Coordinates of N, CA and C in Angstrom, one line a residue:
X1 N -1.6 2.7 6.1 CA -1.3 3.7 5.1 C -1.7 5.1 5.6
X2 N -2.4 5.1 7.0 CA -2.8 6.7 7.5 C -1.1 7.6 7.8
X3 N -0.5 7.4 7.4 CA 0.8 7.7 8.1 C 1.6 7.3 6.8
X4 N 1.4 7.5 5.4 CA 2.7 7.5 4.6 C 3.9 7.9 5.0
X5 N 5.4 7.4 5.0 CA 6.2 8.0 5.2 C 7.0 8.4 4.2
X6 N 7.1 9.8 4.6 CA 7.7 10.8 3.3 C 9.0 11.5 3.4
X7 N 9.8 11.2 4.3 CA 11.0 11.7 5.1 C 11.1 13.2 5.4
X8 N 9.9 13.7 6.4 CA 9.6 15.2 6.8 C 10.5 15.8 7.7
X9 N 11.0 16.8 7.6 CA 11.7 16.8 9.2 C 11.4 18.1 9.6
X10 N 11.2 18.1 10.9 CA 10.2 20.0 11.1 C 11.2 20.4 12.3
X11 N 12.2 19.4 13.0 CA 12.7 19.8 14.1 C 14.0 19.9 13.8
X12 N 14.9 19.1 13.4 CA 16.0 18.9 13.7 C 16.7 19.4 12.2
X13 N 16.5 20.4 11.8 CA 17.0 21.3 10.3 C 18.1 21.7 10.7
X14 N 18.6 22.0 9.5 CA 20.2 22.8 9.9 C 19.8 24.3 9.0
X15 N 18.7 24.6 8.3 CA 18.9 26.1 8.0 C 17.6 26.5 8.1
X16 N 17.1 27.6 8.4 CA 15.8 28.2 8.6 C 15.0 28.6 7.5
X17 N 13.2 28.7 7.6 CA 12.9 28.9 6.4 C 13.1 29.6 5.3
X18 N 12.5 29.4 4.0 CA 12.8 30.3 2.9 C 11.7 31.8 3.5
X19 N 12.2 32.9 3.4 CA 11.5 34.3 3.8 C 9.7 34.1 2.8
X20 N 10.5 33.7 1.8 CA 9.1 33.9 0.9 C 8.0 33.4 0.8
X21 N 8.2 31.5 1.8 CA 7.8 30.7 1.7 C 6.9 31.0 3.2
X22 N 7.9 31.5 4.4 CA 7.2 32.2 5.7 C 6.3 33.0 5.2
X23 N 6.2 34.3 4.3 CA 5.6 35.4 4.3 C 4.0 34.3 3.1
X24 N 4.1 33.5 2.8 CA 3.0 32.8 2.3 C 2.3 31.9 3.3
X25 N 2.9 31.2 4.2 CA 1.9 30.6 5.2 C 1.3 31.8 5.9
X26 N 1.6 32.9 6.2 CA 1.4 33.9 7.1 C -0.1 34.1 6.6
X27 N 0.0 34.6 4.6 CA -1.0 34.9 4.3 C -1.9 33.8 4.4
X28 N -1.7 32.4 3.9 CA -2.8 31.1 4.7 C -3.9 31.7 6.1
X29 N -2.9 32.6 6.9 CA -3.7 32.5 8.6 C -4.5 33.9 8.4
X30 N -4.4 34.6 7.3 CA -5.0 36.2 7.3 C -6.7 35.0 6.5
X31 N -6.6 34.2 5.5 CA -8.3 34.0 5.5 C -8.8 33.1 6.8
X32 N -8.3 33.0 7.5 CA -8.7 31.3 8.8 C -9.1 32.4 9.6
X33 N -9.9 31.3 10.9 CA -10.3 31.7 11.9 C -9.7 31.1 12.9
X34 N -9.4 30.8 13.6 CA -8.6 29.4 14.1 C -9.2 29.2 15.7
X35 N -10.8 28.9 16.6 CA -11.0 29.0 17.5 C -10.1 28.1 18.2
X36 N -9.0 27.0 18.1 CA -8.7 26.0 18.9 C -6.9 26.9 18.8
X37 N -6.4 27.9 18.5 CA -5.0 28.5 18.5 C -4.3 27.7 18.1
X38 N -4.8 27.0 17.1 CA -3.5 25.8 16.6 C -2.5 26.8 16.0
X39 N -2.8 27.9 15.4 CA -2.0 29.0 14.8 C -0.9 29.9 15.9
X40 N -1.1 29.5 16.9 CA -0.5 29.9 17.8 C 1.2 30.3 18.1
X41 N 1.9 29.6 17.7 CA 3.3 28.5 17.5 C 3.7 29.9 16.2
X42 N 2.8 30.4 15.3 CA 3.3 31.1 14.1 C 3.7 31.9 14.4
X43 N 4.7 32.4 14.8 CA 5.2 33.6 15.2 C 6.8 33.7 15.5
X44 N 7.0 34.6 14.4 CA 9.0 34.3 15.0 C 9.7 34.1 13.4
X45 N 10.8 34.0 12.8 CA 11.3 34.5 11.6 C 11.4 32.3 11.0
X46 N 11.6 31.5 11.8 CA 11.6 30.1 11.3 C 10.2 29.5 11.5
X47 N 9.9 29.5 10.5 CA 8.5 28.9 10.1 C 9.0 27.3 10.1
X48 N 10.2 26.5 10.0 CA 10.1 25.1 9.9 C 9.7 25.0 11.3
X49 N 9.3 26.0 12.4 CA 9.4 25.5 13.9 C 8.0 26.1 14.3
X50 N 7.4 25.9 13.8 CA 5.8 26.6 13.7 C 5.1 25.0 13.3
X51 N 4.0 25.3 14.2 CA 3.2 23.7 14.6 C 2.5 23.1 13.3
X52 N 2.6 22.3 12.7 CA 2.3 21.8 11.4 C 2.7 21.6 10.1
X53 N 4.4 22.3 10.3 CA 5.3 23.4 9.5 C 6.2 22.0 9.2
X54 N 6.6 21.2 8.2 CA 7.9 20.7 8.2 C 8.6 21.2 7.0
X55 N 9.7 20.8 6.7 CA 10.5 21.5 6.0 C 11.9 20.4 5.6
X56 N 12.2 20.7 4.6 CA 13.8 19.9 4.2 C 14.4 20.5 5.0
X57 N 14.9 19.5 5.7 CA 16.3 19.6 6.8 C 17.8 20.0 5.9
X58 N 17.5 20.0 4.2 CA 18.8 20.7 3.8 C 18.8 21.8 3.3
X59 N 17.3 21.8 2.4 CA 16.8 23.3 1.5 C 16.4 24.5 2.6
X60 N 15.3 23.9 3.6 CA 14.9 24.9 4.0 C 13.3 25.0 3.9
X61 N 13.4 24.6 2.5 CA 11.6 24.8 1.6 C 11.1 23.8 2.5
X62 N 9.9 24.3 2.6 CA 8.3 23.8 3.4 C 8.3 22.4 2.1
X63 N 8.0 21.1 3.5 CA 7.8 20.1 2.1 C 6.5 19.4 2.6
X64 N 6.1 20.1 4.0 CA 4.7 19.7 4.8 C 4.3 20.5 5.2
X65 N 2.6 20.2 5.2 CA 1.6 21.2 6.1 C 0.5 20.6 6.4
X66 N 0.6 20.4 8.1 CA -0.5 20.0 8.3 C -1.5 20.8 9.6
X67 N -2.7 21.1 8.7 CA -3.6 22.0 9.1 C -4.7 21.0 9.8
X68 N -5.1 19.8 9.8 CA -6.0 19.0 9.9 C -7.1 19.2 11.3
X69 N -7.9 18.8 11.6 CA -8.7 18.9 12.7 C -8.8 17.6 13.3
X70 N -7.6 17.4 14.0 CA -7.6 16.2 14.8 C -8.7 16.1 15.9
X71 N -9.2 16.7 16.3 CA -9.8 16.1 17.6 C -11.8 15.8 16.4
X72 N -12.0 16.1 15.4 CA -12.7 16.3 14.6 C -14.1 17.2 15.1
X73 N -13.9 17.6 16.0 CA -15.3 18.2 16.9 C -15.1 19.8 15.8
X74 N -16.3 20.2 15.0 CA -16.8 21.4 14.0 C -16.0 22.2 14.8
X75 N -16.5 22.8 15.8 CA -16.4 23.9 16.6 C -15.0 24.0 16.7
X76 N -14.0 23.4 16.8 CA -12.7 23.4 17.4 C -11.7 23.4 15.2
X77 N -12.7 23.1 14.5 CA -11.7 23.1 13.2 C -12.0 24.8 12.5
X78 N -10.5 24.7 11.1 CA -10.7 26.2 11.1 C -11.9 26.9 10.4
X79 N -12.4 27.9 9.8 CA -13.2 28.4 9.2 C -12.6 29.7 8.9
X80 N -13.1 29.6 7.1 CA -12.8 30.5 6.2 C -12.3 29.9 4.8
X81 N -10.9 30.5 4.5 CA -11.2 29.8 2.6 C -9.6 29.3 2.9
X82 N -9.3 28.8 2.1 CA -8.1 28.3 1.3 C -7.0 29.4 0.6
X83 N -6.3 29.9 0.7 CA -5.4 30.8 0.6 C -4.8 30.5 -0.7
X84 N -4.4 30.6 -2.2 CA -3.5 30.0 -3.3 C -2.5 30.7 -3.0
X85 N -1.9 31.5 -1.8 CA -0.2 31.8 -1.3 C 0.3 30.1 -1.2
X86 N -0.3 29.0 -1.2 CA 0.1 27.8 -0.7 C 0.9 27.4 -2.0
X87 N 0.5 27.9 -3.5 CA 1.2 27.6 -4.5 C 2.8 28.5 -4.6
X88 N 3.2 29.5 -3.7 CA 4.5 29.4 -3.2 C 5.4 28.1 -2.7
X89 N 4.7 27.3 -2.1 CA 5.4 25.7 -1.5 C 5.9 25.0 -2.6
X90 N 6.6 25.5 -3.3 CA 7.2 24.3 -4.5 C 7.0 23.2 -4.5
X91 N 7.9 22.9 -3.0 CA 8.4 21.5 -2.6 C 7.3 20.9 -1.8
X92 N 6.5 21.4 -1.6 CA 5.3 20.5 -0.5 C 4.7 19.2 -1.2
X93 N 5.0 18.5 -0.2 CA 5.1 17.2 -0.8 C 3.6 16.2 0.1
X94 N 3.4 17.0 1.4 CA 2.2 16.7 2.2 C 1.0 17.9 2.5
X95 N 0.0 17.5 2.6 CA -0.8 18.5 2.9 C -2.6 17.8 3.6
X96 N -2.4 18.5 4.2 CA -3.7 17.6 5.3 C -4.3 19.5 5.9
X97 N -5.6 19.3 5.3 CA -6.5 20.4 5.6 C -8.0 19.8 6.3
X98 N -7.7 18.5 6.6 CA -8.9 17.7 7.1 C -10.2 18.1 8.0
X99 N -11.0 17.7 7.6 CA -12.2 17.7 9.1 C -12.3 19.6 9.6
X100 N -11.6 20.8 8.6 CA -12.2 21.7 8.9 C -13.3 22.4 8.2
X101 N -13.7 23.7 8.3 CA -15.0 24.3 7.8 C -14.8 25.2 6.8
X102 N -14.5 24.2 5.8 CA -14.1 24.9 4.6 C -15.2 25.3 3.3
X103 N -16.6 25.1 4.3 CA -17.9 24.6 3.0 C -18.9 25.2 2.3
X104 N -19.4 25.0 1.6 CA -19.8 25.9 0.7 C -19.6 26.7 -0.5
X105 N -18.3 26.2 -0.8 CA -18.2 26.6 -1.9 C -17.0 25.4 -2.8
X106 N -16.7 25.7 -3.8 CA -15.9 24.6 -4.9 C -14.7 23.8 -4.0
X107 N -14.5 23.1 -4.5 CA -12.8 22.4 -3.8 C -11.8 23.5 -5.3
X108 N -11.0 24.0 -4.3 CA -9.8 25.1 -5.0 C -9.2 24.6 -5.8
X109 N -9.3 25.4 -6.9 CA -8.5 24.3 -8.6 C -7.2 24.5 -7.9
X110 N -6.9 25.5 -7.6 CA -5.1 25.7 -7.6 C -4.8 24.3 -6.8
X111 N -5.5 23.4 -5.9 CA -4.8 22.9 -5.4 C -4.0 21.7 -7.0
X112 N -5.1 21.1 -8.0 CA -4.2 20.8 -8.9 C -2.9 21.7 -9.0
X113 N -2.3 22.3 -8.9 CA -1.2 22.8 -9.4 C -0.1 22.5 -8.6
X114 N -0.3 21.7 -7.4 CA 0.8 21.3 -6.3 C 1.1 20.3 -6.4
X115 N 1.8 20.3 -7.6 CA 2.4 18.8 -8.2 C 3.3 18.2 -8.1
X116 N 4.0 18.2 -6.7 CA 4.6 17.3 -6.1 C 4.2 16.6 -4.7
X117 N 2.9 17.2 -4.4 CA 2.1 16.5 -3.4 C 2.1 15.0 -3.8
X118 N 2.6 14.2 -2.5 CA 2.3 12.8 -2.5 C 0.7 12.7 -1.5
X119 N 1.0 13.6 -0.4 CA -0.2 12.9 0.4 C -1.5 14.4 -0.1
X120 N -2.6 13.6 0.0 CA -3.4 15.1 0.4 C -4.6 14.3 0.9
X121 N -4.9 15.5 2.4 CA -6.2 15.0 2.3 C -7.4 16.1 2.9
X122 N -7.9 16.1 2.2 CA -9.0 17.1 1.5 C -10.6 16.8 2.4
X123 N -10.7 15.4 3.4 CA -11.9 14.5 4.0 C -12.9 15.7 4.6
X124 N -13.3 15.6 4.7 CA -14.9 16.4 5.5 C -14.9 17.7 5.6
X125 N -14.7 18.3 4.5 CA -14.5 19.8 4.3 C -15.9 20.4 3.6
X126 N -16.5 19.4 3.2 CA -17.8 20.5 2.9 C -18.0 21.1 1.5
X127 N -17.0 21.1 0.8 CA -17.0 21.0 -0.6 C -18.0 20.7 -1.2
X128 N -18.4 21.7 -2.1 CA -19.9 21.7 -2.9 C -19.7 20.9 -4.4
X129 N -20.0 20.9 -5.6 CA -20.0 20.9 -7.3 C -19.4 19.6 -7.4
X130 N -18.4 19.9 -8.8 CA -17.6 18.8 -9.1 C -16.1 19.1 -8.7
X131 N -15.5 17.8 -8.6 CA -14.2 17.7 -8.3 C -13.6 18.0 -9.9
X132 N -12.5 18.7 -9.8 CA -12.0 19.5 -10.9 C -11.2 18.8 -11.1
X133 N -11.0 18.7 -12.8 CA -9.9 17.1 -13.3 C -8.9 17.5 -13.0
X134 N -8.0 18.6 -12.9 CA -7.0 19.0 -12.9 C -6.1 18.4 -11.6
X135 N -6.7 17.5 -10.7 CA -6.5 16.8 -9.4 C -5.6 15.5 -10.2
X136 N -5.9 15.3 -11.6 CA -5.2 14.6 -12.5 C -3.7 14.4 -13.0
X137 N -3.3 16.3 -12.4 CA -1.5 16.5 -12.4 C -1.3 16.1 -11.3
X138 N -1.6 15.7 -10.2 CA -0.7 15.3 -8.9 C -0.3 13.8 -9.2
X139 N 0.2 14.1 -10.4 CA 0.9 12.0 -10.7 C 1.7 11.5 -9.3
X140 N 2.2 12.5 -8.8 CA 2.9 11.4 -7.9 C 2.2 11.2 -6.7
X141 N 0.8 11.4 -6.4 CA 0.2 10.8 -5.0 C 0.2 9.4 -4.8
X142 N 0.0 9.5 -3.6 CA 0.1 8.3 -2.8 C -1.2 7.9 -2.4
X143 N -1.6 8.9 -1.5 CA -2.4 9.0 -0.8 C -3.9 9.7 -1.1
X144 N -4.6 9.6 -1.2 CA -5.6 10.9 -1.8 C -7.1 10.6 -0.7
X145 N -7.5 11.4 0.2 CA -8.7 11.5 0.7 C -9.9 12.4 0.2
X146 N -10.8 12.5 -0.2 CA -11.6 13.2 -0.6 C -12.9 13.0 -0.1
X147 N -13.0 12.1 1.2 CA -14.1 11.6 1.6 C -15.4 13.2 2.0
X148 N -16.4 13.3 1.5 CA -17.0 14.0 1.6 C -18.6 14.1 2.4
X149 N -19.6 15.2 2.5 CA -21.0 15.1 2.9 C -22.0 14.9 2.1
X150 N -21.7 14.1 0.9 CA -22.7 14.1 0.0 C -22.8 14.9 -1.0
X151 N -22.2 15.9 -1.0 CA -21.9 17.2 -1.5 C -21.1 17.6 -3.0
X152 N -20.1 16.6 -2.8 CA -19.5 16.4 -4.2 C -19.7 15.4 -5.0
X153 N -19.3 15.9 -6.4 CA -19.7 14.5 -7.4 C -18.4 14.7 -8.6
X154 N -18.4 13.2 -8.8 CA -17.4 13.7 -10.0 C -17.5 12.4 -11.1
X155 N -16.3 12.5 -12.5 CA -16.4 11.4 -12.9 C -15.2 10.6 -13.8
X156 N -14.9 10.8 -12.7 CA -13.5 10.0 -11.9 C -12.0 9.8 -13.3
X157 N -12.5 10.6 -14.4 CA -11.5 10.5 -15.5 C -10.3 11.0 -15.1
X158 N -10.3 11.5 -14.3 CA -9.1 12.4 -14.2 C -7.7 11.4 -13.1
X159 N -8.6 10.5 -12.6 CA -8.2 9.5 -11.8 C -7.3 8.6 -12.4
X160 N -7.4 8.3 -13.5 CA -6.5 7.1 -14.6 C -4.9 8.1 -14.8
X161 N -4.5 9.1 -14.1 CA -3.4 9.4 -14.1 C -2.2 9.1 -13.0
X162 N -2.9 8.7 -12.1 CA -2.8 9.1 -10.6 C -2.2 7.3 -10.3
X163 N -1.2 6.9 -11.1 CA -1.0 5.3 -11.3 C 0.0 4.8 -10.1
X164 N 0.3 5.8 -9.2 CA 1.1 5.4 -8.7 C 0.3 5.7 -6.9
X165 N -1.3 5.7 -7.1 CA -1.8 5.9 -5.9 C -2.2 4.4 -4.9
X166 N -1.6 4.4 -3.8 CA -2.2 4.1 -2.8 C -3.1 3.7 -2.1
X167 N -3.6 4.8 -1.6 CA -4.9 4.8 -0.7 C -5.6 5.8 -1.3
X168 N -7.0 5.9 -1.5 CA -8.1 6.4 -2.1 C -9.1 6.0 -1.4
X169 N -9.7 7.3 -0.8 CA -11.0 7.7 -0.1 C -12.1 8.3 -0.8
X170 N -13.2 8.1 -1.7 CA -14.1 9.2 -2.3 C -15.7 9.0 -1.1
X171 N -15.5 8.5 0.0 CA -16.7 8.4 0.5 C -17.6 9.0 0.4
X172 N -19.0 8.9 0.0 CA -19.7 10.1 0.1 C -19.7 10.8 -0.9
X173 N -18.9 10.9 -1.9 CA -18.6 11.2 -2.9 C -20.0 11.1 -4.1
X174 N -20.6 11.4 -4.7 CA -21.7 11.2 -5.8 C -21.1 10.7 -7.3
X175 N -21.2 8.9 -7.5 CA -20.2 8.6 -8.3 C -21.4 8.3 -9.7
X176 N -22.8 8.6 -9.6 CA -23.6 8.0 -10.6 C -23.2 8.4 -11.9
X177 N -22.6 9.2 -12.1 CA -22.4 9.5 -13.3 C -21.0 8.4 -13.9
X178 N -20.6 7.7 -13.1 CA -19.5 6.5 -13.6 C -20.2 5.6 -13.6
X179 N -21.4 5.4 -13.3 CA -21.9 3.7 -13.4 C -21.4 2.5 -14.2
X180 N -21.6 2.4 -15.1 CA -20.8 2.1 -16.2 C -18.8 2.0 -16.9
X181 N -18.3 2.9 -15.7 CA -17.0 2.5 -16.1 C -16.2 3.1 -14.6
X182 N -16.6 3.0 -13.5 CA -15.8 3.6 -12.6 C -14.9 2.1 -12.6
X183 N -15.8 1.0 -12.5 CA -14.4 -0.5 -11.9 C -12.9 -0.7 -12.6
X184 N -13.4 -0.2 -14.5 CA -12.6 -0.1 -14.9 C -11.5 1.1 -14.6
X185 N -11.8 2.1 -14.4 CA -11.2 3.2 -14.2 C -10.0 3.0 -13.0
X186 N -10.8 2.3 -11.4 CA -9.8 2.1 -10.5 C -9.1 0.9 -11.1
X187 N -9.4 0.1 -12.1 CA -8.8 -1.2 -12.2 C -7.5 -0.8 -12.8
X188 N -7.1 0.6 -13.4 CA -5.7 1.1 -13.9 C -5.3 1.5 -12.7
X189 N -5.4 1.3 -11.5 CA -4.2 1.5 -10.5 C -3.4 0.7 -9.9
X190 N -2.8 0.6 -10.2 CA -1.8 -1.0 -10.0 C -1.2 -1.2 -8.8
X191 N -0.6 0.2 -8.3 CA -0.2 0.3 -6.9 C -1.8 0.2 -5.8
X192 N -2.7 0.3 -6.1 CA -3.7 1.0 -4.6 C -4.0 -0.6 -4.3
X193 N -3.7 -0.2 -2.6 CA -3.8 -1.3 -1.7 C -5.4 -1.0 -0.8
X194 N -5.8 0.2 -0.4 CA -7.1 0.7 0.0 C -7.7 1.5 -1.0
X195 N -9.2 1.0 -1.2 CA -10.3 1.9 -2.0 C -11.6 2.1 -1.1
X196 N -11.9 3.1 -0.9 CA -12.6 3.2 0.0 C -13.9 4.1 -0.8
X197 N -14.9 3.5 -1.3 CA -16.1 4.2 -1.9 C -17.6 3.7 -1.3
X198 N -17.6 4.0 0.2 CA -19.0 3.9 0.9 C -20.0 4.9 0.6
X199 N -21.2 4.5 0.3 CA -22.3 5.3 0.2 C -21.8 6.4 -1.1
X200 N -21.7 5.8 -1.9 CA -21.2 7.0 -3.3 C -22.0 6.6 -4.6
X201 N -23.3 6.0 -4.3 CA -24.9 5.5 -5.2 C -23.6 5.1 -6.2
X202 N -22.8 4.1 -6.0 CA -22.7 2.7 -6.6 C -23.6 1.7 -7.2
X203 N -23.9 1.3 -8.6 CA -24.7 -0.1 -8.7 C -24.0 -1.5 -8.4
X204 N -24.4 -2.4 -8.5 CA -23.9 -3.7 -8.1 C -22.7 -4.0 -8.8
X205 N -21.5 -4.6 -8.2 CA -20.6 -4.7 -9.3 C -20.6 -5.5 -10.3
X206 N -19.7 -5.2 -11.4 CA -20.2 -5.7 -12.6 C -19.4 -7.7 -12.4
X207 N -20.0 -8.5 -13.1 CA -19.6 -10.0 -13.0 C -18.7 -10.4 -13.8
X208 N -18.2 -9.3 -14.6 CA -16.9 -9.4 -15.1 C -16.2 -8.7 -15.0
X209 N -14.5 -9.2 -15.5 CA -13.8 -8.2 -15.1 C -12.4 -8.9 -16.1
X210 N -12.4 -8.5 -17.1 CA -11.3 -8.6 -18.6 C -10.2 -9.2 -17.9
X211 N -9.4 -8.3 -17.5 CA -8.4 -8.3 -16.8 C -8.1 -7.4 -15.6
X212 N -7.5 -7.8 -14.6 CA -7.2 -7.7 -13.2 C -5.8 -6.8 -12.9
X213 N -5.7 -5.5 -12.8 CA -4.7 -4.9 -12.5 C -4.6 -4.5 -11.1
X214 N -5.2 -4.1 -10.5 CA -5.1 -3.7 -9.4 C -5.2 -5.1 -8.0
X215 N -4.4 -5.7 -8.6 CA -3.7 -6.8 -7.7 C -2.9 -6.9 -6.3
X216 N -2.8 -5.3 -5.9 CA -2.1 -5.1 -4.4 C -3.2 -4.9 -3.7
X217 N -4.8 -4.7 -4.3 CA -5.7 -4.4 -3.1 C -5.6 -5.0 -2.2
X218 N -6.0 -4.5 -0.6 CA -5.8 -5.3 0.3 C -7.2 -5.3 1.3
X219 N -7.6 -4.0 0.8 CA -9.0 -3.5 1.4 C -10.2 -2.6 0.2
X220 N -11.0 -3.4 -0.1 CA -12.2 -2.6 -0.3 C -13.6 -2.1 0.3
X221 N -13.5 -1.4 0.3 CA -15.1 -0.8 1.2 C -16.3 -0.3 0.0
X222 N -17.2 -0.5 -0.1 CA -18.3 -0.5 -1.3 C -19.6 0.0 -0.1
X223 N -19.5 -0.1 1.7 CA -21.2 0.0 2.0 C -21.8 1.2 1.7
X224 N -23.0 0.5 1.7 CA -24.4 1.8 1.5 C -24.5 1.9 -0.2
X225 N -23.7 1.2 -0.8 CA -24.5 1.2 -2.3 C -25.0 -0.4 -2.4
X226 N -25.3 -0.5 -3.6 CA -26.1 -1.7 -4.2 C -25.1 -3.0 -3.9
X227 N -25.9 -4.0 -3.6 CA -24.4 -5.1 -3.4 C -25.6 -6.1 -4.1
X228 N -24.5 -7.5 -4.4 CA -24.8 -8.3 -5.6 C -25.3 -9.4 -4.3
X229 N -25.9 -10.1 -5.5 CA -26.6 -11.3 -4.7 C -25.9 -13.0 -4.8
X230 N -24.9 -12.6 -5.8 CA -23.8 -13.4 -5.7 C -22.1 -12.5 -5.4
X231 N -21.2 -13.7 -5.4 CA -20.0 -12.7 -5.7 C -19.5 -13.1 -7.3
X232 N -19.0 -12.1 -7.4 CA -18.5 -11.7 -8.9 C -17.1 -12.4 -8.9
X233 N -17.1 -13.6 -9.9 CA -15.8 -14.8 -9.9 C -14.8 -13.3 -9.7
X234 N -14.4 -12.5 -10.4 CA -12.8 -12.0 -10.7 C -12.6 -11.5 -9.1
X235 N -13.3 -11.7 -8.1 CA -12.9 -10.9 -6.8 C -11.8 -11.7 -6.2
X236 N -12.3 -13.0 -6.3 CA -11.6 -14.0 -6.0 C -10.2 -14.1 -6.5
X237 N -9.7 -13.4 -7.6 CA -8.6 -12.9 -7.8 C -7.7 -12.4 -6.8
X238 N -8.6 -11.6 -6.4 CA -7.5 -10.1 -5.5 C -7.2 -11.1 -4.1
X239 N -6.8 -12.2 -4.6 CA -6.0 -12.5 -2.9 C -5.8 -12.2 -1.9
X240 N -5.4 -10.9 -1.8 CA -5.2 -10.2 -0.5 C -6.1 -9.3 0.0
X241 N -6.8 -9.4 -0.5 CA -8.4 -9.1 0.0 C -8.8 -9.4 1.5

């Protein structure tokens, strides 16, 4: 699932970007710093042909952006803030700001407002407080990473909207304040095949479980919190485990 496919096309378009939509990624590169020139490529009036840039091969409109820090090494990701020019992208439907130096301060409410994002991933950015429910309008994700440094915490209500999610990352994440009702909470996602909540001061899971919705799991990850000294009958459920 690292690789949802979303039908992107960045190369082979038949019309050039929207002006308004260019003149908004532009502002994205006025808060960055970019030591590795991934920004490099930005320059010239078609923004679908700019490195990270994809675009509807019929509209025009930006329906991808990927900013991520692939090689993951600090020094090589970007530094500075999050631009809200990005709520120009109507249609953005992907967005990967990963593994850069975005830290110290809130995760950006506006990003709730990009409510046609399927993928996002938001992983080792450094993000301080709570995660803002408003992450609760992106009904149609797929995908959601949020894996963090310890640093954020939340409590996970905002999550029971998101029914049509996928893959879910809160690693690291600070979940104490769900003790008592996070299992239920992911157990309303009917679609997610990966859950991934390592080291997020989990207690042991609970030994029951009413009923079983989340029946496409295929992978769960729980290390570094509390683990049980038996297994819990309903796991034995999830077959594809």
């Amino acid at each position: 699932l690292e690789t949802i496919k979303l039908g992107f096309c960045s190369d082979d378009h038949n019309v050039g970007c929207i002006d308004i939509e260019r003149k908004a990624l532009l502002k994205v590169t006025q808060g960055l710093t970019d030591p590795s020139g991934q920004l490099s490529s930005w320059v010239g009036e078609d923004c679908c042909k700019w490195s990270g840039v994809g675009c509807n091969n019929i509209t025009g409109r930006v329906n991808r952006l990927d900013l991520g820090n692939r090689d993951g090494y600090e020094e090589n990701g970007f530094d500075g803030e999050i631009n809200p020019s990005l709520l120009v992208l109507k249609d953005l439907e992907y967005l990967d700001l990963g593994m850069n130096n975005f830290g110290g301060v809130q995760l950006p409410s506006f990003i709730g407002s990009l409510e046609k994002l399927k993928y996002l991933n938001l992983s080792g950015l450094y993000f301080v407080g709570v995660i803002l429910p408003n992450l609760g309008n992106l009904s149609m994700l797929l995908y959601l990473d949020l894996k963090s440094h310890e640093t954020l915490e939340t409590d996970l209500q905002w999550l029971t909207t998101l029914s049509s999610l996928k893959y879910l990352n809160l690693g690291g994440v600070n979940l104490t304040k769900t003790t008592s009702y996070w299992l239920p909470t992911v157990n309303m996602l009917p679609s997610l095949v990966e859950l991934y909540l390592p080291s997020c001061s989990l207690p042991m899971l609970p030994l029951t479980l009413p009923s079983i919705k989340f029946t496409s799991l295929l992978v769960l990850d729980r290390y570094g919190n509390e683990f049980n000294s038996t297994i819990p009958p309903w796991l034995f459920n999830l077959t594809k485990l």
